[in-house]
Amino acid sequence: MFGAVQFGVLAACVVLFVPMGMAGWHLSRNKVLFFSGALFITLAVGVHLTPYFPAFSSMLSSSPSLSSLPSSPVVSSVNRDSCIAWLHDIEFQNNIDSNSSVSHTKSSWKWRDSSNRLVDCVFQKLSKSDASDLLNGSWVVVAGDSQARLMVVSLLELLVGLEEIERVREDLFKRHSDYHTTVNSIGMKLDFIWAPYVSNLTNFLVELREKRYFPDVIVMGAGLWDMLHVNNASEYGVSVKMLKDSVMPMLPVTPAFEFEDRPVEVRSPHMFWLGMPTLVNSMLNTEAKREKMTDDMWYAYDEQIYESKLVRKFGGPLFLLDIHSLSGRCGSLCTDDGMHYHGVVYDAAVHVMLNALLFESQQRLT
Ligand SMILES: *[C@@H]1O[C@H](CO)[C@@H](O)[C@H](O)[C@H]1NC(C)=O
Ligand SMILES: *[C@@H]1O[C@H](CO)[C@@H](O)[C@H](O)[C@H]1NC(C)=O
Ligand SMILES: *[C@@H]1O[C@H](CO)[C@@H](O)[C@H](O)[C@H]1NC(C)=O
Ligand SMILES: *[C@@H]1O[C@H](CO)[C@@H](O)[C@H](O)[C@H]1NC(C)=O
């Protein structure tokens, strides 16, 4: 405990004073931004997802020498909103390996670099060790349908590597079941909750609230299963609105609630919505899917996400991981069944999520 707090104070001093000092030495703005970006990774390691955050932030605000300083011009001038808007500006490269008898696609992705955005926004593909630092000691829940399961695979692949995934693949892909694991090296708890309908997600959130014990990160998304089995967009919309209503009480605007007459601090989770992928109708593998999962139906379902104001882009609470855009950019070479995409798409989505977490952690600090 003591070590973590000390580290937090040290990190705070570093992030406040070093960029200000550098600005004083007339370094270019880009260099300062780049440097402060590198610092906030370091800072996130110390404070982002550790249980010591409340202690750290109260120390920061109660220390007269720190709080009397003007806020750092460098950190606050990073235009987070526009950076966040560019997070999905990713391009994929599909190289067909024509040598092998079965055609085999090898894909990769990177952020498009227009007008120095990468320098300004410091987007980065996190290495295993950066991601481990960021998620050290945290509890991550991914809930939803098969898309959500693929997200878990990509996150685990980043954290523990492909061989380890192969070892657990059977458990992970047991149809229609939950999967719980702990990444021992970093004490991270990762749960996959099979929640094919939006109502299952709502029930899950209600359970969490009853237990008063929240994950650090929640990723959720459901839609494909509903489209196939219910195929009624207005009913889907009703359950999305109920989900949104159950998310609202978990937001930071309600920092404390009463428990046995004492206010209890709530660390609200970082929450993401996993959007539905681009469907390639002709590749869907059953007649029922081809008939029900049409483009028109896709848009009718997506419209409900907009109407319900579930995601932040439309004024709602959840950060959208835009699988539709990512999978569309990767294209039909990146899917075998027209709805589940190759790992490269979910890997990109995992990095969008981790970068969004880094931006959010900075936002909470300034
Ligand atoms: C494919 O074959 C060509 C020549 O036959 C060779 O130059 C190339 O390296 C091979 N590519 C891969 C990916 O094996
Ligand atoms: C995780 O955090 C603990 C302390 O909170 C630290 O001892 C450990 O080295 C960290 N592990 C990694 C992989 O960063
Ligand atoms: C999800 O919700 C449906 C409909 O409400 C219900 O029938 C099903 O049992 C639920 N599944 C899980 C895994 O909770
Ligand atoms: C969708 O559900 C609503 C409400 O349950 C119902 O009124 C409507 O007829 C349904 N639409 C279709 C196309 O089945």
Short mmCIF file of C-alpha atoms and ligand atoms in Angstrom, two decimals:
data_model
loop_
_atom_site.label_atom_id
_atom_site.label_comp_id
_atom_site.label_asym_id
_atom_site.label_seq_id
_atom_site.Cartn_x
_atom_site.Cartn_y
_atom_site.Cartn_z
CA MET A 1 0.00 0.00 0.00
CA PHE A 2 2.67 2.46 1.08
CA GLY A 3 4.83 1.66 -1.95
CA ALA A 4 1.96 2.22 -4.36
CA VAL A 5 1.05 5.59 -2.88
CA GLN A 6 4.64 6.73 -2.95
CA PHE A 7 4.90 5.66 -6.52
CA GLY A 8 1.69 7.53 -7.33
CA VAL A 9 3.04 10.76 -5.86
CA LEU A 10 6.29 10.34 -7.71
CA ALA A 11 4.43 9.70 -10.95
CA ALA A 12 2.27 12.78 -10.37
CA CYS A 13 5.33 14.96 -9.85
CA VAL A 14 6.92 13.58 -12.98
CA VAL A 15 3.89 14.08 -15.15
CA LEU A 16 3.25 17.60 -13.89
CA PHE A 17 6.74 18.96 -13.81
CA VAL A 18 8.63 17.29 -16.60
CA PRO A 19 6.40 18.45 -19.48
CA MET A 20 6.14 21.94 -17.96
CA GLY A 21 9.89 22.06 -17.63
CA MET A 22 10.33 20.97 -21.21
CA ALA A 23 7.85 23.58 -22.41
CA GLY A 24 10.02 26.10 -20.59
CA TRP A 25 13.04 24.93 -22.57
CA HIS A 26 11.28 25.75 -25.83
CA LEU A 27 10.99 22.25 -27.14
CA SER A 28 8.56 21.90 -30.00
CA ARG A 29 4.98 21.26 -29.05
CA ASN A 30 5.00 17.89 -30.74
CA LYS A 31 7.98 16.70 -28.79
CA VAL A 32 6.40 17.74 -25.54
CA LEU A 33 3.16 16.04 -26.45
CA PHE A 34 4.98 12.91 -27.43
CA PHE A 35 6.88 12.90 -24.22
CA SER A 36 3.87 13.50 -22.05
CA GLY A 37 2.16 10.67 -23.91
CA ALA A 38 4.98 8.35 -23.02
CA LEU A 39 4.69 9.56 -19.46
CA PHE A 40 1.05 8.86 -19.19
CA ILE A 41 1.63 5.23 -20.03
CA THR A 42 4.03 5.16 -17.12
CA LEU A 43 1.49 6.94 -14.99
CA ALA A 44 -1.28 4.57 -15.99
CA VAL A 45 0.88 1.73 -14.80
CA GLY A 46 0.95 3.23 -11.35
CA VAL A 47 -2.55 4.49 -10.94
CA HIS A 48 -4.88 3.57 -13.71
CA LEU A 49 -6.40 0.31 -12.71
CA THR A 50 -4.99 -0.16 -9.26
CA PRO A 51 -7.18 -0.04 -6.19
CA TYR A 52 -5.09 2.83 -4.88
CA PHE A 53 -6.52 5.37 -7.26
CA PRO A 54 -8.90 7.08 -4.77
CA ALA A 55 -6.09 7.48 -2.24
CA PHE A 56 -3.86 8.87 -4.92
CA SER A 57 -6.34 11.42 -6.24
CA SER A 58 -7.25 12.67 -2.79
CA MET A 59 -3.58 13.14 -1.96
CA LEU A 60 -3.10 15.05 -5.17
CA SER A 61 -5.92 17.47 -4.45
CA SER A 62 -5.11 17.90 -0.77
CA SER A 63 -1.48 18.74 -1.34
CA PRO A 64 -1.26 22.55 -1.37
CA SER A 65 1.97 22.72 -3.35
CA LEU A 66 0.55 20.69 -6.22
CA SER A 67 -2.99 22.02 -6.33
CA SER A 68 -1.94 25.65 -6.24
CA LEU A 69 -0.02 25.27 -9.49
CA PRO A 70 -1.79 26.17 -12.71
CA SER A 71 -2.83 22.98 -14.46
CA SER A 72 -0.25 21.71 -16.86
CA PRO A 73 -0.78 23.40 -20.23
CA VAL A 74 0.78 20.46 -21.99
CA VAL A 75 -1.45 17.67 -20.79
CA SER A 76 -4.66 19.62 -21.17
CA SER A 77 -3.84 20.82 -24.68
CA VAL A 78 -3.84 17.33 -26.12
CA ASN A 79 -7.07 17.33 -28.03
CA ARG A 80 -8.41 14.11 -26.62
CA ASP A 81 -11.78 14.25 -28.30
CA SER A 82 -10.36 14.45 -31.78
CA CYS A 83 -7.77 11.80 -30.99
CA ILE A 84 -10.50 9.50 -29.73
CA ALA A 85 -12.50 10.13 -32.90
CA TRP A 86 -9.50 8.94 -34.93
CA LEU A 87 -8.92 5.76 -32.95
CA HIS A 88 -10.80 3.66 -35.49
CA ASP A 89 -8.97 5.12 -38.46
CA ILE A 90 -7.22 1.86 -39.09
CA GLU A 91 -6.19 0.23 -42.35
CA PHE A 92 -5.74 -3.45 -42.96
CA GLN A 93 -3.41 -5.13 -45.33
CA ASN A 94 -4.34 -8.55 -46.67
CA ASN A 95 -1.60 -10.48 -48.36
CA ILE A 96 -2.75 -13.59 -50.11
CA ASP A 97 -0.18 -16.31 -49.80
CA SER A 98 -0.56 -17.77 -53.27
CA ASN A 99 2.12 -20.40 -52.77
CA SER A 100 0.07 -22.71 -50.61
CA SER A 101 -2.57 -24.89 -52.21
CA VAL A 102 -5.39 -23.51 -50.04
CA SER A 103 -5.37 -19.78 -50.43
CA HIS A 104 -4.37 -18.30 -47.13
CA THR A 105 -4.61 -14.67 -46.13
CA LYS A 106 -2.07 -13.04 -43.93
CA SER A 107 -3.43 -9.78 -42.60
CA SER A 108 -2.02 -6.94 -40.59
CA TRP A 109 -3.32 -3.57 -39.44
CA LYS A 110 -2.04 -0.15 -38.60
CA TRP A 111 -3.38 3.30 -37.81
CA ARG A 112 -3.50 5.58 -40.81
CA ASP A 113 -1.11 8.41 -40.27
CA SER A 114 -2.57 11.58 -41.70
CA SER A 115 -1.14 14.99 -40.82
CA ASN A 116 1.02 13.83 -37.95
CA ARG A 117 -1.89 12.42 -35.99
CA LEU A 118 0.14 9.54 -34.63
CA VAL A 119 2.59 11.93 -33.08
CA ASP A 120 -0.10 14.19 -31.65
CA CYS A 121 -2.27 11.43 -30.33
CA VAL A 122 0.40 8.84 -29.46
CA PHE A 123 -1.73 5.88 -30.46
CA GLN A 124 0.27 2.77 -29.88
CA LYS A 125 0.14 -0.93 -30.38
CA LEU A 126 0.79 -2.12 -26.89
CA SER A 127 3.34 -4.85 -26.41
CA LYS A 128 2.58 -7.75 -24.14
CA SER A 129 4.44 -6.05 -21.33
CA ASP A 130 2.70 -2.65 -21.75
CA ALA A 131 -0.69 -4.32 -21.84
CA SER A 132 0.25 -6.40 -18.79
CA ASP A 133 1.27 -3.27 -16.92
CA LEU A 134 -1.96 -1.55 -17.83
CA LEU A 135 -4.18 -4.44 -16.79
CA ASN A 136 -2.11 -5.58 -13.82
CA GLY A 137 -4.38 -6.53 -10.93
CA SER A 138 -7.56 -5.66 -12.76
CA TRP A 139 -10.84 -7.45 -13.38
CA VAL A 140 -12.06 -7.45 -16.95
CA VAL A 141 -15.46 -8.78 -18.02
CA VAL A 142 -16.44 -9.37 -21.62
CA ALA A 143 -20.11 -10.24 -22.04
CA GLY A 144 -22.12 -10.97 -25.12
CA ASP A 145 -22.46 -13.28 -28.09
CA SER A 146 -19.84 -14.90 -30.28
CA GLN A 147 -18.24 -11.56 -31.20
CA ALA A 148 -17.51 -11.00 -27.54
CA ARG A 149 -15.87 -14.42 -27.32
CA LEU A 150 -13.56 -13.53 -30.21
CA MET A 151 -12.65 -10.33 -28.37
CA VAL A 152 -11.59 -12.44 -25.37
CA VAL A 153 -9.41 -14.59 -27.61
CA SER A 154 -7.59 -11.53 -28.97
CA LEU A 155 -7.11 -9.99 -25.54
CA LEU A 156 -5.75 -13.26 -24.16
CA GLU A 157 -3.53 -13.69 -27.17
CA LEU A 158 -1.97 -10.31 -26.47
CA LEU A 159 -1.49 -11.08 -22.78
CA VAL A 160 -0.43 -14.73 -22.77
CA GLY A 161 0.45 -15.63 -26.35
CA LEU A 162 -0.92 -17.98 -28.95
CA GLU A 163 0.35 -21.26 -27.46
CA GLU A 164 -1.46 -20.65 -24.22
CA ILE A 165 -4.66 -19.94 -26.16
CA GLU A 166 -4.34 -23.25 -27.96
CA ARG A 167 -4.16 -24.95 -24.58
CA VAL A 168 -7.43 -23.44 -23.39
CA ARG A 169 -9.18 -23.23 -26.75
CA GLU A 170 -11.51 -26.10 -25.98
CA ASP A 171 -12.84 -24.51 -22.78
CA LEU A 172 -12.96 -21.11 -24.36
CA PHE A 173 -15.02 -22.29 -27.28
CA LYS A 174 -17.38 -24.57 -25.43
CA ARG A 175 -20.57 -23.41 -27.06
CA HIS A 176 -22.92 -21.26 -25.07
CA SER A 177 -21.05 -21.23 -21.83
CA ASP A 178 -19.17 -18.81 -19.63
CA TYR A 179 -15.41 -18.88 -19.35
CA HIS A 180 -13.40 -17.66 -16.39
CA THR A 181 -9.67 -17.37 -16.18
CA THR A 182 -6.92 -15.60 -14.33
CA VAL A 183 -3.75 -14.40 -15.97
CA ASN A 184 -1.56 -15.38 -13.05
CA SER A 185 1.54 -13.41 -14.01
CA ILE A 186 -0.36 -10.13 -13.56
CA GLY A 187 -3.15 -11.21 -11.24
CA MET A 188 -5.75 -10.24 -13.81
CA LYS A 189 -9.19 -11.78 -13.70
CA LEU A 190 -10.88 -12.22 -17.07
CA ASP A 191 -14.45 -13.40 -17.37
CA PHE A 192 -16.41 -14.15 -20.48
CA ILE A 193 -20.15 -14.15 -19.86
CA TRP A 194 -22.29 -15.82 -22.49
CA ALA A 195 -25.06 -13.26 -22.97
CA PRO A 196 -26.62 -13.70 -26.39
CA TYR A 197 -29.48 -11.26 -25.77
CA VAL A 198 -29.33 -7.70 -24.57
CA SER A 199 -31.64 -8.68 -21.70
CA ASN A 200 -28.92 -11.08 -20.51
CA LEU A 201 -26.51 -8.13 -20.35
CA THR A 202 -29.01 -6.09 -18.37
CA ASN A 203 -29.48 -8.95 -15.90
CA PHE A 204 -25.75 -9.24 -15.52
CA LEU A 205 -25.39 -5.53 -14.69
CA VAL A 206 -28.23 -5.72 -12.19
CA GLU A 207 -26.44 -8.63 -10.49
CA LEU A 208 -23.22 -6.63 -10.29
CA ARG A 209 -25.04 -3.72 -8.71
CA GLU A 210 -26.61 -5.99 -6.13
CA LYS A 211 -23.19 -7.38 -5.23
CA ARG A 212 -21.74 -3.85 -5.21
CA TYR A 213 -18.58 -5.21 -6.72
CA PHE A 214 -17.62 -3.88 -10.11
CA PRO A 215 -15.08 -4.96 -12.69
CA ASP A 216 -12.54 -2.37 -13.82
CA VAL A 217 -13.46 -2.86 -17.45
CA ILE A 218 -16.70 -4.14 -18.98
CA VAL A 219 -16.97 -4.89 -22.68
CA MET A 220 -20.40 -5.94 -23.88
CA GLY A 221 -22.30 -6.41 -27.07
CA ALA A 222 -25.20 -8.47 -28.35
CA GLY A 223 -27.09 -8.30 -31.60
CA LEU A 224 -26.27 -11.05 -34.09
CA TRP A 225 -27.91 -13.81 -32.09
CA ASP A 226 -31.00 -11.68 -31.56
CA MET A 227 -31.16 -10.85 -35.24
CA LEU A 228 -31.11 -14.52 -36.15
CA HIS A 229 -33.44 -15.83 -33.48
CA VAL A 230 -35.86 -12.94 -32.87
CA ASN A 231 -35.39 -10.75 -35.93
CA ASN A 232 -37.41 -7.83 -34.59
CA ALA A 233 -35.54 -4.53 -34.45
CA SER A 234 -38.11 -2.65 -32.39
CA GLU A 235 -38.06 -5.31 -29.69
CA TYR A 236 -34.28 -5.16 -29.76
CA GLY A 237 -34.56 -1.40 -29.30
CA VAL A 238 -36.71 -1.82 -26.21
CA SER A 239 -34.13 -4.06 -24.57
CA VAL A 240 -31.26 -1.75 -25.55
CA LYS A 241 -33.06 1.13 -23.80
CA MET A 242 -33.43 -1.02 -20.69
CA LEU A 243 -29.75 -1.83 -20.82
CA LYS A 244 -28.92 1.84 -21.04
CA ASP A 245 -31.10 2.56 -18.01
CA SER A 246 -29.24 -0.06 -16.02
CA VAL A 247 -25.87 1.40 -17.05
CA MET A 248 -26.65 4.94 -15.92
CA PRO A 249 -26.43 4.34 -12.14
CA MET A 250 -22.92 2.90 -12.62
CA LEU A 251 -21.47 6.10 -14.03
CA PRO A 252 -19.04 8.40 -12.22
CA VAL A 253 -21.71 11.10 -11.74
CA THR A 254 -22.91 8.97 -8.86
CA PRO A 255 -19.63 8.71 -6.97
CA ALA A 256 -21.09 7.29 -3.79
CA PHE A 257 -24.19 5.51 -2.63
CA GLU A 258 -25.50 4.71 0.80
CA PHE A 259 -24.76 1.35 2.35
CA GLU A 260 -25.89 0.83 5.91
CA ASP A 261 -26.14 4.60 6.23
CA ARG A 262 -22.56 5.15 5.22
CA PRO A 263 -21.60 6.46 1.79
CA VAL A 264 -19.60 3.92 -0.18
CA GLU A 265 -17.11 4.96 -2.81
CA VAL A 266 -17.83 3.36 -6.16
CA ARG A 267 -15.08 3.01 -8.69
CA SER A 268 -17.13 3.02 -11.83
CA PRO A 269 -15.99 0.60 -14.50
CA HIS A 270 -14.75 1.62 -17.93
CA MET A 271 -17.49 0.45 -20.24
CA PHE A 272 -17.38 -0.45 -23.92
CA TRP A 273 -20.03 -1.47 -26.41
CA LEU A 274 -18.97 -4.04 -28.98
CA GLY A 275 -20.71 -3.12 -32.22
CA MET A 276 -22.00 -5.68 -34.70
CA PRO A 277 -19.73 -6.62 -37.60
CA THR A 278 -20.30 -5.97 -41.26
CA LEU A 279 -22.30 -8.89 -42.62
CA VAL A 280 -21.38 -10.46 -45.93
CA ASN A 281 -24.76 -11.96 -46.75
CA SER A 282 -23.67 -14.26 -49.56
CA MET A 283 -21.07 -15.89 -47.29
CA LEU A 284 -23.44 -16.66 -44.40
CA ASN A 285 -23.52 -20.41 -43.93
CA THR A 286 -27.20 -21.27 -43.46
CA GLU A 287 -30.35 -20.40 -45.36
CA ALA A 288 -31.93 -18.95 -42.19
CA LYS A 289 -28.98 -16.61 -41.71
CA ARG A 290 -29.02 -15.45 -45.32
CA GLU A 291 -32.73 -14.77 -45.08
CA LYS A 292 -32.77 -12.97 -41.72
CA MET A 293 -29.41 -11.27 -41.46
CA THR A 294 -29.79 -8.87 -44.34
CA ASP A 295 -28.26 -5.43 -44.71
CA ASP A 296 -31.65 -3.83 -44.12
CA MET A 297 -32.08 -5.72 -40.87
CA TRP A 298 -28.53 -4.82 -39.85
CA TYR A 299 -29.29 -1.13 -40.26
CA ALA A 300 -32.63 -1.48 -38.46
CA TYR A 301 -30.79 -3.01 -35.49
CA ASP A 302 -28.01 -0.45 -35.60
CA GLU A 303 -30.58 2.34 -35.68
CA GLN A 304 -31.71 1.17 -32.23
CA ILE A 305 -28.25 1.73 -30.81
CA TYR A 306 -28.43 5.28 -32.12
CA GLU A 307 -32.01 5.91 -30.96
CA SER A 308 -31.42 4.60 -27.48
CA LYS A 309 -28.34 6.85 -27.06
CA LEU A 310 -26.41 3.89 -25.71
CA VAL A 311 -22.99 4.83 -27.06
CA ARG A 312 -20.99 7.95 -26.47
CA LYS A 313 -20.84 8.90 -30.13
CA PHE A 314 -24.59 9.51 -29.92
CA GLY A 315 -24.54 11.15 -26.51
CA GLY A 316 -24.64 7.97 -24.43
CA PRO A 317 -22.45 6.37 -21.77
CA LEU A 318 -20.60 3.53 -23.53
CA PHE A 319 -17.52 3.79 -25.70
CA LEU A 320 -18.26 2.13 -29.05
CA LEU A 321 -15.76 -0.41 -30.32
CA ASP A 322 -16.79 -0.09 -33.92
CA ILE A 323 -16.46 -3.63 -35.21
CA HIS A 324 -18.66 -2.69 -38.18
CA SER A 325 -16.15 -0.19 -39.42
CA LEU A 326 -13.10 -2.33 -38.61
CA SER A 327 -14.50 -5.49 -40.21
CA GLY A 328 -15.74 -3.51 -43.22
CA ARG A 329 -12.26 -2.09 -43.75
CA CYS A 330 -10.69 -5.52 -43.49
CA GLY A 331 -13.22 -6.82 -45.99
CA SER A 332 -14.54 -10.20 -47.04
CA LEU A 333 -11.03 -11.67 -47.21
CA CYS A 334 -11.03 -11.46 -43.41
CA THR A 335 -14.05 -13.68 -42.81
CA ASP A 336 -14.92 -17.28 -43.64
CA ASP A 337 -18.61 -17.24 -42.70
CA GLY A 338 -19.63 -13.65 -43.42
CA MET A 339 -20.08 -12.71 -39.76
CA HIS A 340 -17.12 -13.85 -37.66
CA TYR A 341 -13.88 -12.21 -38.67
CA HIS A 342 -10.26 -13.29 -38.41
CA GLY A 343 -8.24 -12.42 -35.33
CA VAL A 344 -6.68 -9.36 -36.94
CA VAL A 345 -9.99 -7.43 -36.68
CA TYR A 346 -10.47 -8.18 -32.98
CA ASP A 347 -6.80 -7.54 -32.30
CA ALA A 348 -7.27 -4.05 -33.74
CA ALA A 349 -10.38 -3.63 -31.58
CA VAL A 350 -8.44 -4.68 -28.47
CA HIS A 351 -5.85 -2.00 -29.20
CA VAL A 352 -8.54 0.62 -29.80
CA MET A 353 -9.91 -0.32 -26.39
CA LEU A 354 -6.55 -0.19 -24.61
CA ASN A 355 -5.73 3.18 -26.17
CA ALA A 356 -9.14 4.49 -25.17
CA LEU A 357 -8.40 3.32 -21.61
CA LEU A 358 -5.16 5.24 -21.67
CA PHE A 359 -6.97 8.38 -22.84
CA GLU A 360 -9.60 7.93 -20.17
CA SER A 361 -7.05 7.47 -17.44
CA GLN A 362 -5.43 10.71 -18.47
CA GLN A 363 -8.80 12.42 -18.53
CA ARG A 364 -9.50 11.33 -15.00
CA LEU A 365 -6.21 12.71 -13.82
CA THR A 366 -6.47 16.19 -15.27
C1 LIG B 1 6.37 -18.02 -52.82
O1 LIG B 1 7.14 -18.59 -53.86
C2 LIG B 1 8.07 -17.69 -54.42
C3 LIG B 1 8.79 -18.39 -55.58
O2 LIG B 1 8.14 -19.55 -55.94
C4 LIG B 1 9.09 -17.27 -53.38
O3 LIG B 1 10.01 -16.34 -53.92
C5 LIG B 1 8.36 -16.63 -52.24
O4 LIG B 1 9.25 -16.31 -51.18
C6 LIG B 1 7.28 -17.56 -51.69
N1 LIG B 1 6.50 -16.83 -50.69
C7 LIG B 1 6.23 -17.34 -49.50
C8 LIG B 1 5.43 -16.48 -48.61
O5 LIG B 1 6.58 -18.46 -49.16
C1 LIG B 2 1.84 -6.04 -10.91
O1 LIG B 2 1.70 -5.21 -9.78
C2 LIG B 2 2.39 -5.69 -8.64
C3 LIG B 2 2.14 -4.74 -7.49
O2 LIG B 2 0.89 -4.18 -7.53
C4 LIG B 2 3.86 -5.78 -8.93
O3 LIG B 2 4.53 -6.34 -7.81
C5 LIG B 2 4.10 -6.66 -10.13
O4 LIG B 2 5.47 -6.67 -10.48
C6 LIG B 2 3.29 -6.17 -11.31
N1 LIG B 2 3.46 -7.11 -12.39
C7 LIG B 2 3.65 -6.73 -13.65
C8 LIG B 2 3.81 -7.82 -14.65
O5 LIG B 2 3.73 -5.56 -13.97
C1 LIG B 3 -30.80 -14.91 -21.83
O1 LIG B 3 -32.09 -14.37 -21.92
C2 LIG B 3 -33.02 -15.26 -22.51
C3 LIG B 3 -34.29 -14.49 -22.75
O2 LIG B 3 -34.58 -13.66 -21.70
C4 LIG B 3 -33.21 -16.45 -21.60
O3 LIG B 3 -34.13 -17.37 -22.15
C5 LIG B 3 -31.85 -17.14 -21.45
O4 LIG B 3 -31.94 -18.20 -20.51
C6 LIG B 3 -30.80 -16.16 -20.98
N1 LIG B 3 -29.50 -16.80 -21.08
C7 LIG B 3 -28.55 -16.69 -20.17
C8 LIG B 3 -27.28 -17.40 -20.44
O5 LIG B 3 -28.72 -16.03 -19.17
C1 LIG B 4 -41.94 -6.64 -33.56
O1 LIG B 4 -42.39 -6.60 -32.22
C2 LIG B 4 -43.41 -5.67 -31.98
C3 LIG B 4 -43.65 -5.62 -30.50
O2 LIG B 4 -43.60 -6.88 -29.91
C4 LIG B 4 -44.65 -6.09 -32.76
O3 LIG B 4 -45.69 -5.16 -32.55
C5 LIG B 4 -44.28 -6.12 -34.25
O4 LIG B 4 -45.38 -6.60 -34.99
C6 LIG B 4 -43.08 -7.00 -34.47
N1 LIG B 4 -42.64 -6.86 -35.85
C7 LIG B 4 -42.51 -7.88 -36.66
C8 LIG B 4 -42.04 -7.55 -38.02
O5 LIG B 4 -42.75 -9.02 -36.29
#
